Coordinates of C-alpha atoms in Angstrom, one line a residue:
Chain A
K1 CA 91.5 63.5 108.8
R2 CA 88.2 65.2 107.3
I3 CA 88.1 67.9 109.8
I4 CA 90.9 70.4 110.9
T5 CA 89.8 72.6 113.9
L6 CA 91.7 76.0 113.9
K7 CA 92.8 77.3 117.4
T8 CA 90.4 80.0 118.4
R9 CA 89.4 81.9 121.5
N10 CA 86.5 80.2 123.0
L11 CA 83.7 82.8 123.4
N12 CA 82.0 80.9 126.0
E13 CA 85.4 80.8 128.1
S14 CA 85.6 84.6 127.6
K15 CA 82.6 85.2 129.7
Q16 CA 84.9 84.1 132.5
N17 CA 88.1 85.9 131.5
G18 CA 87.0 88.8 129.6
G19 CA 85.1 92.3 130.1
C20 CA 87.9 94.3 131.5
G21 CA 87.1 97.2 129.1
E22 CA 90.9 98.0 128.4
C23 CA 90.6 97.2 124.7
Q24 CA 90.8 99.8 121.8
T25 CA 87.6 101.5 120.8
S26 CA 87.0 100.0 117.6
C27 CA 85.9 103.2 115.8
G28 CA 85.2 96.7 113.1
V29 CA 84.9 95.2 116.4
A30 CA 85.8 91.9 114.9
N31 CA 89.1 93.4 113.7
Q32 CA 90.1 94.2 117.4
K33 CA 92.6 92.5 119.4
C34 CA 92.6 92.0 123.1
E35 CA 95.9 92.6 124.7
K36 CA 95.4 89.9 127.4
A37 CA 94.4 87.2 125.1
S38 CA 97.1 88.1 122.6
K39 CA 99.9 87.4 125.1
Chain B
M1 CA 74.3 78.1 114.8
I2 CA 76.8 77.2 112.2
H3 CA 77.6 78.9 108.9
C4 CA 78.9 76.6 106.2
Y5 CA 80.5 78.2 103.0
K6 CA 82.9 77.4 100.2
L7 CA 85.4 80.0 99.3
G8 CA 89.0 80.1 97.7
G9 CA 89.0 76.3 97.4
F10 CA 88.2 75.9 101.2
N11 CA 85.3 74.3 102.9
I12 CA 84.6 76.3 105.9
V13 CA 82.4 75.6 109.0
L14 CA 81.9 78.4 111.5
D15 CA 80.4 77.7 114.9
A16 CA 78.7 81.0 115.6
A17 CA 78.3 81.0 119.4
S18 CA 81.9 79.4 120.3
G19 CA 83.8 81.2 117.4
S20 CA 85.3 77.9 116.5
V21 CA 86.4 77.6 112.9
H22 CA 86.7 74.1 111.1
L23 CA 88.3 73.4 107.6
V24 CA 86.6 70.2 106.4
D25 CA 86.7 68.0 103.3
E26 CA 83.5 67.5 101.1
V27 CA 82.1 64.4 103.0
A28 CA 82.5 66.3 106.3
Y29 CA 81.0 69.3 104.8
D30 CA 78.0 67.8 103.5
M31 CA 77.5 65.6 106.9
I32 CA 77.7 68.9 109.0
D33 CA 75.5 70.6 106.7
A34 CA 72.7 68.2 106.9
F35 CA 73.4 67.0 110.6
E36 CA 70.5 68.6 112.3
S37 CA 68.0 67.9 109.6
L38 CA 68.6 64.1 109.0
T39 CA 68.5 61.2 111.3
K40 CA 71.9 59.2 111.5
E41 CA 70.7 56.4 109.1
E42 CA 69.3 58.9 106.7
L43 CA 72.6 60.7 106.7
K44 CA 74.5 57.6 106.2
A45 CA 72.5 56.6 103.2
S46 CA 72.7 60.0 101.6
I47 CA 76.6 60.1 102.1
L48 CA 77.3 56.8 101.0
E49 CA 75.2 57.1 97.9
K50 CA 76.5 60.4 97.0
Y51 CA 80.3 59.6 97.3
A52 CA 79.9 55.8 96.3
S53 CA 82.2 56.3 93.3
S54 CA 84.6 58.1 95.6
G55 CA 85.2 54.9 97.7
V56 CA 83.6 56.5 100.8
T57 CA 82.9 53.4 103.2
E58 CA 80.6 52.7 106.0
R59 CA 83.8 52.9 108.5
D60 CA 84.7 56.3 107.0
F61 CA 81.1 57.8 107.7
E62 CA 81.4 56.5 111.2
E63 CA 84.7 57.7 112.0
C64 CA 83.6 61.2 110.5
Y65 CA 80.3 61.1 112.5
A66 CA 82.1 60.4 115.7
D67 CA 84.6 63.4 115.0
I68 CA 81.3 65.5 114.8
E69 CA 80.0 64.2 118.0
Q70 CA 83.1 64.9 119.6
L71 CA 83.2 68.4 118.5
I72 CA 79.7 69.0 119.6
S73 CA 80.6 67.5 123.2
E74 CA 83.4 69.9 123.1
G75 CA 81.4 72.8 122.5
K76 CA 82.9 73.7 119.1
L77 CA 80.2 72.7 117.0
F78 CA 76.3 73.4 117.1
S79 CA 77.0 75.2 120.5
P80 CA 74.0 76.7 122.0
D81 CA 74.0 80.5 122.1
T82 CA 73.9 81.1 125.8
F83 CA 74.7 84.7 125.4
K84 CA 71.3 86.0 124.4
S85 CA 69.9 85.1 128.0
D86 CA 72.8 86.9 129.5
V87 CA 72.7 89.8 127.5
S88 CA 71.9 92.3 130.2
A89 CA 75.0 91.4 131.9
L90 CA 77.4 91.1 129.0
A91 CA 76.1 94.4 127.6
K92 CA 76.2 96.2 130.9
R93 CA 78.9 98.9 130.6
D94 CA 80.3 100.8 133.5
P95 CA 79.2 104.3 133.2
V96 CA 82.8 105.3 132.1
I97 CA 84.1 107.2 129.2
K98 CA 87.4 106.0 127.9
A99 CA 87.7 107.5 124.2
L100 CA 87.2 110.8 122.6
C101 CA 87.1 111.9 119.1
L102 CA 88.3 115.5 119.4
H103 CA 87.1 117.7 116.7
V104 CA 90.1 120.0 116.6
A105 CA 89.1 121.7 113.3
H106 CA 85.6 122.1 111.8
T107 CA 87.3 123.1 108.7
C108 CA 89.2 121.7 105.7
N109 CA 91.5 122.4 102.9
L110 CA 89.9 119.9 100.8
D111 CA 86.2 120.1 99.4
C112 CA 85.4 116.3 99.0
E113 CA 81.7 116.0 97.5
Y114 CA 81.2 112.8 99.4
C115 CA 82.4 113.8 102.9
F116 CA 79.8 113.0 105.5
A117 CA 81.0 115.9 107.8
A118 CA 79.8 118.5 104.8
Q119 CA 83.2 119.6 103.7
G120 CA 84.5 119.4 107.4
K121 CA 82.0 122.0 108.9
Y122 CA 79.3 119.4 110.1
H123 CA 76.5 121.7 108.6
G124 CA 77.6 124.5 111.0
E125 CA 80.1 127.3 111.0
R126 CA 83.8 127.0 110.3
A127 CA 85.5 126.5 113.7
L128 CA 88.9 125.5 115.4
M129 CA 89.1 124.2 118.8
S130 CA 91.1 126.3 121.3
F131 CA 93.5 124.7 123.6
E132 CA 91.4 125.6 126.5
V133 CA 88.6 123.6 125.2
G134 CA 91.0 120.7 124.2
K135 CA 92.5 120.9 127.7
R136 CA 89.0 120.7 129.4
A137 CA 88.0 117.7 127.2
L138 CA 91.2 115.7 128.2
D139 CA 90.4 116.7 131.9
F140 CA 86.8 115.4 131.5
L141 CA 88.0 112.2 129.9
I142 CA 90.3 111.4 133.0
E143 CA 87.3 112.4 135.4
S144 CA 84.9 110.2 133.5
S145 CA 87.1 107.3 132.8
G146 CA 86.9 105.6 136.4
N147 CA 89.5 103.0 136.8
R148 CA 90.1 102.4 133.0
H149 CA 93.8 102.6 132.3
N150 CA 93.9 103.0 128.8
L151 CA 92.5 106.0 127.2
E152 CA 91.9 106.9 123.5
V153 CA 92.1 110.3 121.7
D154 CA 91.7 110.7 118.0
F155 CA 92.5 114.1 116.4
F156 CA 89.8 114.5 113.8
G157 CA 88.1 117.1 111.8
G158 CA 87.7 118.5 109.1
E159 CA 91.4 118.6 108.7
P160 CA 93.0 118.4 112.4
L161 CA 96.3 119.5 110.9
M162 CA 94.6 123.0 110.3
N163 CA 94.9 123.2 114.1
F164 CA 98.4 121.7 114.6
D165 CA 99.6 123.8 117.3
V166 CA 96.8 123.0 119.5
V167 CA 97.1 119.3 118.6
K168 CA 100.7 119.5 119.9
R169 CA 100.0 121.3 123.2
L170 CA 97.1 118.9 123.8
V171 CA 99.4 115.9 123.4
A172 CA 102.1 117.5 125.6
Y173 CA 99.4 118.3 128.2
A174 CA 98.1 114.8 128.3
R175 CA 101.6 113.4 128.6
S176 CA 102.1 115.8 131.5
I177 CA 99.2 114.4 133.5
E178 CA 98.9 110.7 132.6
K179 CA 101.3 109.3 135.2
E180 CA 99.6 111.1 138.1
H181 CA 96.3 109.8 137.2
N182 CA 97.5 106.2 136.3
K183 CA 96.4 106.7 132.9
R184 CA 98.1 105.8 129.5
F185 CA 96.9 108.0 126.4
R186 CA 96.7 106.4 123.0
F187 CA 96.5 109.0 120.1
T188 CA 95.5 108.7 116.7
L189 CA 95.3 111.3 114.0
T190 CA 93.1 111.2 110.8
T191 CA 94.6 113.5 108.0
N192 CA 94.1 114.3 104.2
G193 CA 97.8 114.9 104.0
M194 CA 97.9 118.3 102.5
L195 CA 99.6 119.7 105.5
L196 CA 102.0 117.1 106.2
D197 CA 105.5 118.3 106.6
D198 CA 108.6 117.3 108.4
D199 CA 107.4 118.7 111.6
V200 CA 104.3 116.8 111.4
I201 CA 105.9 113.7 110.5
D202 CA 108.3 113.9 113.5
F203 CA 105.5 114.7 115.8
A204 CA 103.4 111.9 114.5
N205 CA 106.0 109.2 114.5
R206 CA 106.9 110.2 118.2
E207 CA 103.2 110.8 119.7
M208 CA 100.7 109.0 117.4
N209 CA 99.8 105.3 117.9
N210 CA 98.0 105.1 114.6
V211 CA 97.7 107.5 111.7
V212 CA 95.0 107.4 109.2
L213 CA 95.8 108.7 105.8
S214 CA 93.0 109.4 103.3
L215 CA 93.8 108.4 99.5
D216 CA 91.1 106.8 97.3
G217 CA 93.6 104.9 95.2
R218 CA 93.8 105.6 91.3
K219 CA 94.7 109.2 90.4
Q220 CA 91.5 109.6 88.5
V221 CA 89.4 108.0 91.3
N222 CA 90.9 110.1 94.1
D223 CA 90.7 113.4 92.1
R224 CA 87.1 112.8 91.3
F225 CA 86.0 113.8 94.8
R226 CA 89.2 114.7 96.8
K227 CA 89.8 118.2 95.4
T228 CA 90.8 121.5 96.7
V229 CA 88.3 124.2 97.3
G230 CA 89.5 125.6 94.0
G231 CA 88.6 122.2 92.3
V232 CA 92.1 121.0 91.8
G233 CA 92.5 117.1 92.5
S234 CA 94.9 116.4 95.6
F235 CA 96.6 113.2 94.2
D236 CA 99.8 114.7 93.2
V237 CA 100.3 116.8 96.3
I238 CA 99.4 114.2 99.0
V239 CA 101.2 111.0 97.4
P240 CA 104.8 112.1 97.7
K241 CA 103.8 113.4 101.2
F242 CA 102.3 110.2 102.4
Q243 CA 105.4 108.1 100.8
K244 CA 107.7 110.3 102.9
F245 CA 105.6 110.0 105.9
V246 CA 105.5 106.1 105.7
Q247 CA 108.9 105.8 104.9
A248 CA 109.7 107.4 108.1
R249 CA 107.0 105.6 110.0
G250 CA 109.0 102.4 110.4
D251 CA 107.0 99.7 111.8
K252 CA 104.7 101.9 113.7
E253 CA 100.9 101.7 112.8
Y254 CA 99.3 103.6 110.1
Y255 CA 96.4 103.1 107.6
M256 CA 95.9 104.3 103.8
R257 CA 92.3 104.5 103.9
G258 CA 90.3 105.0 100.9
T259 CA 86.6 105.5 100.1
F260 CA 85.0 103.8 97.3
T261 CA 81.7 104.8 95.7
H262 CA 79.2 104.0 92.7
F263 CA 82.0 105.2 90.4
N264 CA 84.6 102.6 91.6
P265 CA 83.1 99.4 92.9
D266 CA 86.3 97.8 91.4
F267 CA 88.3 99.0 94.3
T268 CA 91.0 96.4 94.1
E269 CA 92.4 98.3 91.3
D270 CA 92.7 101.3 93.8
L271 CA 94.3 99.1 96.3
K272 CA 96.8 97.7 93.6
V273 CA 97.8 101.5 93.0
M274 CA 98.4 102.1 96.8
L275 CA 100.7 99.0 96.8
D276 CA 102.4 100.2 93.8
L277 CA 103.0 103.4 95.5
G278 CA 104.6 101.6 98.4
F279 CA 102.0 101.5 101.0
D280 CA 101.2 98.1 102.8
R281 CA 98.6 98.8 105.5
L282 CA 95.2 99.4 103.7
S283 CA 91.6 100.1 104.4
M284 CA 88.9 100.7 101.9
E285 CA 85.4 101.7 102.9
P286 CA 82.2 101.8 101.3
V287 CA 80.8 105.4 100.8
V288 CA 78.2 106.5 103.7
C289 CA 75.6 108.8 102.2
A290 CA 72.0 109.0 101.3
P291 CA 70.7 106.5 98.7
S292 CA 69.7 109.4 96.6
E293 CA 73.3 110.6 96.1
K294 CA 74.7 109.9 92.5
Y295 CA 77.6 108.4 94.2
A296 CA 75.6 106.0 96.4
L297 CA 76.4 102.2 96.1
D298 CA 73.4 100.1 94.6
E299 CA 72.3 96.6 94.2
E300 CA 74.2 96.1 91.0
D301 CA 77.3 97.4 92.7
K302 CA 77.1 94.8 95.3
K303 CA 77.7 91.8 93.1
I304 CA 80.9 93.7 91.8
I305 CA 81.9 94.4 95.4
Y306 CA 81.4 90.8 96.4
D307 CA 83.7 89.9 93.5
Q308 CA 86.2 92.5 94.6
Y309 CA 86.2 91.3 98.2
E310 CA 87.1 87.7 96.9
K311 CA 89.7 89.0 94.5
L312 CA 91.2 90.9 97.3
A313 CA 91.6 87.9 99.5
E314 CA 93.3 86.0 96.6
M315 CA 95.5 88.8 95.9
M316 CA 96.5 88.8 99.6
I317 CA 97.3 85.0 99.6
K318 CA 99.3 85.4 96.5
R319 CA 101.4 88.2 97.9
R320 CA 102.1 86.6 100.9
R321 CA 103.4 83.5 99.5
E322 CA 105.8 85.7 97.3
G323 CA 106.9 87.4 100.4
K324 CA 105.2 90.8 99.8
P325 CA 102.3 90.7 102.4
F326 CA 100.1 93.5 103.0
T327 CA 97.2 94.2 105.5
F328 CA 93.6 95.1 104.8
Y329 CA 91.8 96.4 107.8
H330 CA 88.6 94.4 107.7
Y331 CA 90.5 91.1 107.1
M332 CA 92.7 91.4 110.1
L333 CA 91.1 88.8 112.4
D334 CA 92.9 87.4 115.4
L335 CA 91.2 84.2 116.0
E336 CA 93.1 83.5 119.2
G337 CA 93.4 86.9 120.5
G338 CA 90.3 88.7 119.3
P339 CA 87.7 90.5 121.7
C340 CA 86.0 88.9 124.4
V341 CA 82.2 88.3 124.3
Y342 CA 81.6 91.3 126.4
K343 CA 83.0 93.5 123.6
R344 CA 81.4 91.5 121.0
V345 CA 78.1 92.0 122.4
S346 CA 78.3 95.4 123.3
G347 CA 79.9 96.9 120.3
C348 CA 82.0 100.0 119.5
G349 CA 80.9 101.9 122.6
S350 CA 79.4 105.0 120.9
G351 CA 77.2 107.1 123.0
T352 CA 78.5 105.4 126.1
E353 CA 82.2 105.0 126.4
Y354 CA 83.0 106.7 123.2
L355 CA 81.9 110.2 122.5
A356 CA 82.9 113.0 120.1
V357 CA 83.7 116.5 121.2
T358 CA 83.0 119.6 118.7
P359 CA 85.5 122.7 118.7
T360 CA 83.1 124.4 121.2
G361 CA 83.0 121.3 123.8
E362 CA 79.5 119.9 122.7
L363 CA 79.4 116.1 123.3
Y364 CA 77.9 113.7 120.7
P365 CA 77.4 110.1 120.6
C366 CA 80.4 109.8 117.9
H367 CA 81.8 111.7 115.0
Q368 CA 79.1 110.8 112.7
F369 CA 76.4 112.4 114.5
V370 CA 78.0 115.6 115.3
G371 CA 76.0 118.6 114.0
N372 CA 72.7 116.8 114.4
K373 CA 71.0 118.5 117.4
D374 CA 68.8 115.6 118.2
F375 CA 71.8 113.8 119.2
L376 CA 73.5 116.7 121.3
M377 CA 74.2 115.0 124.6
G378 CA 75.8 117.6 126.7
D379 CA 79.2 119.4 127.0
I380 CA 82.6 118.9 128.4
W381 CA 81.9 121.2 131.6
Q382 CA 78.5 119.6 132.6
G383 CA 79.1 116.3 131.1
V384 CA 76.2 114.1 129.7
T385 CA 73.0 115.9 130.4
R386 CA 70.8 113.9 127.9
S387 CA 71.0 110.4 129.8
D388 CA 68.2 109.4 127.5
I389 CA 70.3 109.4 124.5
R390 CA 73.0 107.6 126.3
D391 CA 70.6 105.0 127.3
K392 CA 69.3 104.5 123.8
F393 CA 72.7 103.9 122.6
K394 CA 73.5 101.6 125.8
G395 CA 70.5 99.4 124.5
C396 CA 72.0 98.8 121.1
N397 CA 73.9 95.3 121.0
A398 CA 74.2 92.2 119.2
Y399 CA 71.0 91.0 120.6
S400 CA 68.7 94.1 120.4
R401 CA 67.7 93.8 116.7
P402 CA 65.1 91.2 115.9
E403 CA 66.5 91.3 112.3
C404 CA 69.8 89.9 113.6
D405 CA 68.1 86.8 114.9
G406 CA 69.5 83.9 112.6
C407 CA 72.6 86.0 111.5
W408 CA 75.8 83.9 112.1
A409 CA 77.9 87.3 111.9
R410 CA 76.2 89.0 114.8
L411 CA 79.2 88.3 117.2
Y412 CA 81.4 89.9 114.7
C413 CA 79.6 93.1 114.0
S414 CA 77.8 93.5 117.4
G415 CA 74.8 94.5 115.7
G416 CA 76.3 96.9 113.3
C417 CA 77.2 100.8 113.3
A418 CA 74.5 103.0 115.0
A419 CA 75.3 105.9 112.8
N420 CA 74.9 103.6 109.5
A421 CA 71.6 102.3 110.9
Y422 CA 70.5 105.9 111.6
N423 CA 71.4 107.0 108.2
A424 CA 69.7 104.2 106.4
T425 CA 66.5 103.9 108.7
G426 CA 66.3 107.0 110.7
D427 CA 66.6 105.0 113.9
I428 CA 69.8 103.9 115.6
S429 CA 68.1 100.6 116.4
G430 CA 67.4 100.0 112.8
V431 CA 69.4 97.7 110.5
Y432 CA 71.6 98.8 107.5
G433 CA 70.9 95.9 105.5
Y434 CA 73.3 96.7 102.5
G435 CA 76.3 97.2 105.1
C436 CA 75.2 93.7 106.7
D437 CA 75.5 92.1 103.2
L438 CA 79.0 93.6 102.8
F439 CA 80.0 93.0 106.4
R440 CA 79.2 89.2 106.0
K441 CA 81.1 88.9 102.7
R442 CA 84.1 90.5 104.5
M443 CA 83.9 88.1 107.3
E444 CA 83.8 85.0 105.0
C445 CA 86.9 86.4 103.1
A446 CA 88.7 87.2 106.2
I447 CA 88.1 83.8 107.8
M448 CA 89.1 82.0 104.7
L449 CA 92.5 84.0 104.8
K450 CA 92.8 82.6 108.2
A451 CA 92.5 79.0 106.9
S452 CA 94.9 79.8 104.0
E453 CA 97.7 80.9 106.6
Y454 CA 97.0 78.2 108.8
L455 CA 97.5 75.3 105.9
D456 CA 100.5 77.2 104.7
E457 CA 102.0 77.2 108.2
E458 CA 101.2 73.4 108.5
Q459 CA 102.9 72.8 105.1
K460 CA 106.0 74.5 106.1
D461 CA 106.1 72.7 109.3
S462 CA 105.9 69.5 107.6

């Protein structure tokens, strides 16, 4: 096995299941969590 | 777009548009790196020649090539960026406000030379927010929040604990009305620690979701800038208070947050001091200031800082393996539960869903613009009256700056901080290139840490 793919949230798919606006205001957007995706 | 890099003994391939992260060996690394620029036959010849002495066969090449094609077909490698064409929909924000930075005190009991808030007064007069203004700000937030359930309020200054009674009354007021409005308030507090006492500690541990504690690390580093008005360093006063606070904090969130400058680009030494003092949730930020300041970071510092970020990542791996883990804010990536693409495209929400409120009730796009009258947006009684300012901030996103075309990190930084861009270029639509460079380095290290965690877990399981 020459390639290991880590498990990640697919950003393309998040177009369908994201956008609720309930996440924390970052002020580090990359360092934020999505409560729904983390469950 | 992909980003290939080697760090900490790992070969890492990031697929920017899908967010996929791949750990690869040398052969796969070279194949992916040249995949789009060579034909299959050219790539095969190149790989077999380079790895002839390692025993890589034609069959090995074909298997790896098939794996790469499989990842492409799954949308996890060389995936097209479809977000740019959808940016108007992705960055479209409901006209709601869900977070306020409440400047309860435009005054401070420290006189830190590097403070962007000009010793807490934001280039204005000393002022404390009254309960009536704060109460109106909370009502304004509820009125402006539409159907958002989670609302956030950060008590900020200056030093917010110089107005602690008002902070307590405002929290009590918010708690008394949140249920009837179907809202949940999340409070945070940013403090220099000088006024931390048992009363504050009990209150903060009961009501504050997060507390940001300001300490720059080594005593001589901290006391160079973080002094009382009389010129006395704060280290010896605040450290015992912070230790008491953190001990009582349990597993609730806090951050020990330092600033590094031209005088201490070797900031991992400061993080080590914080760890030795018993703090394990750390954040160290590059100073924000005009390039002409004597403490401003320069190009020479950048090389040192890159090295420091790598050292920090190595230190975190080592301590995690020793059972003494700690967190560093900018290295906290949740690959599976991170933000959706809407959030990544639209950014922090400053000037739109996140505003700062001054002690007199004026509204600004965020805490870093307070005091700059060009950015005065309205007040908590009339709301946002300068919709042109809001629209300008609304227009800032991961795809609005041509300089970001070709950057693999744009969906991690969302186009960067508007205040940093303004301070560096005089325009919120500009780009703070120095900050971009540091950000990319931090992301490379953060992803490498995730790779290390993954492999450690795999080894444990096997």
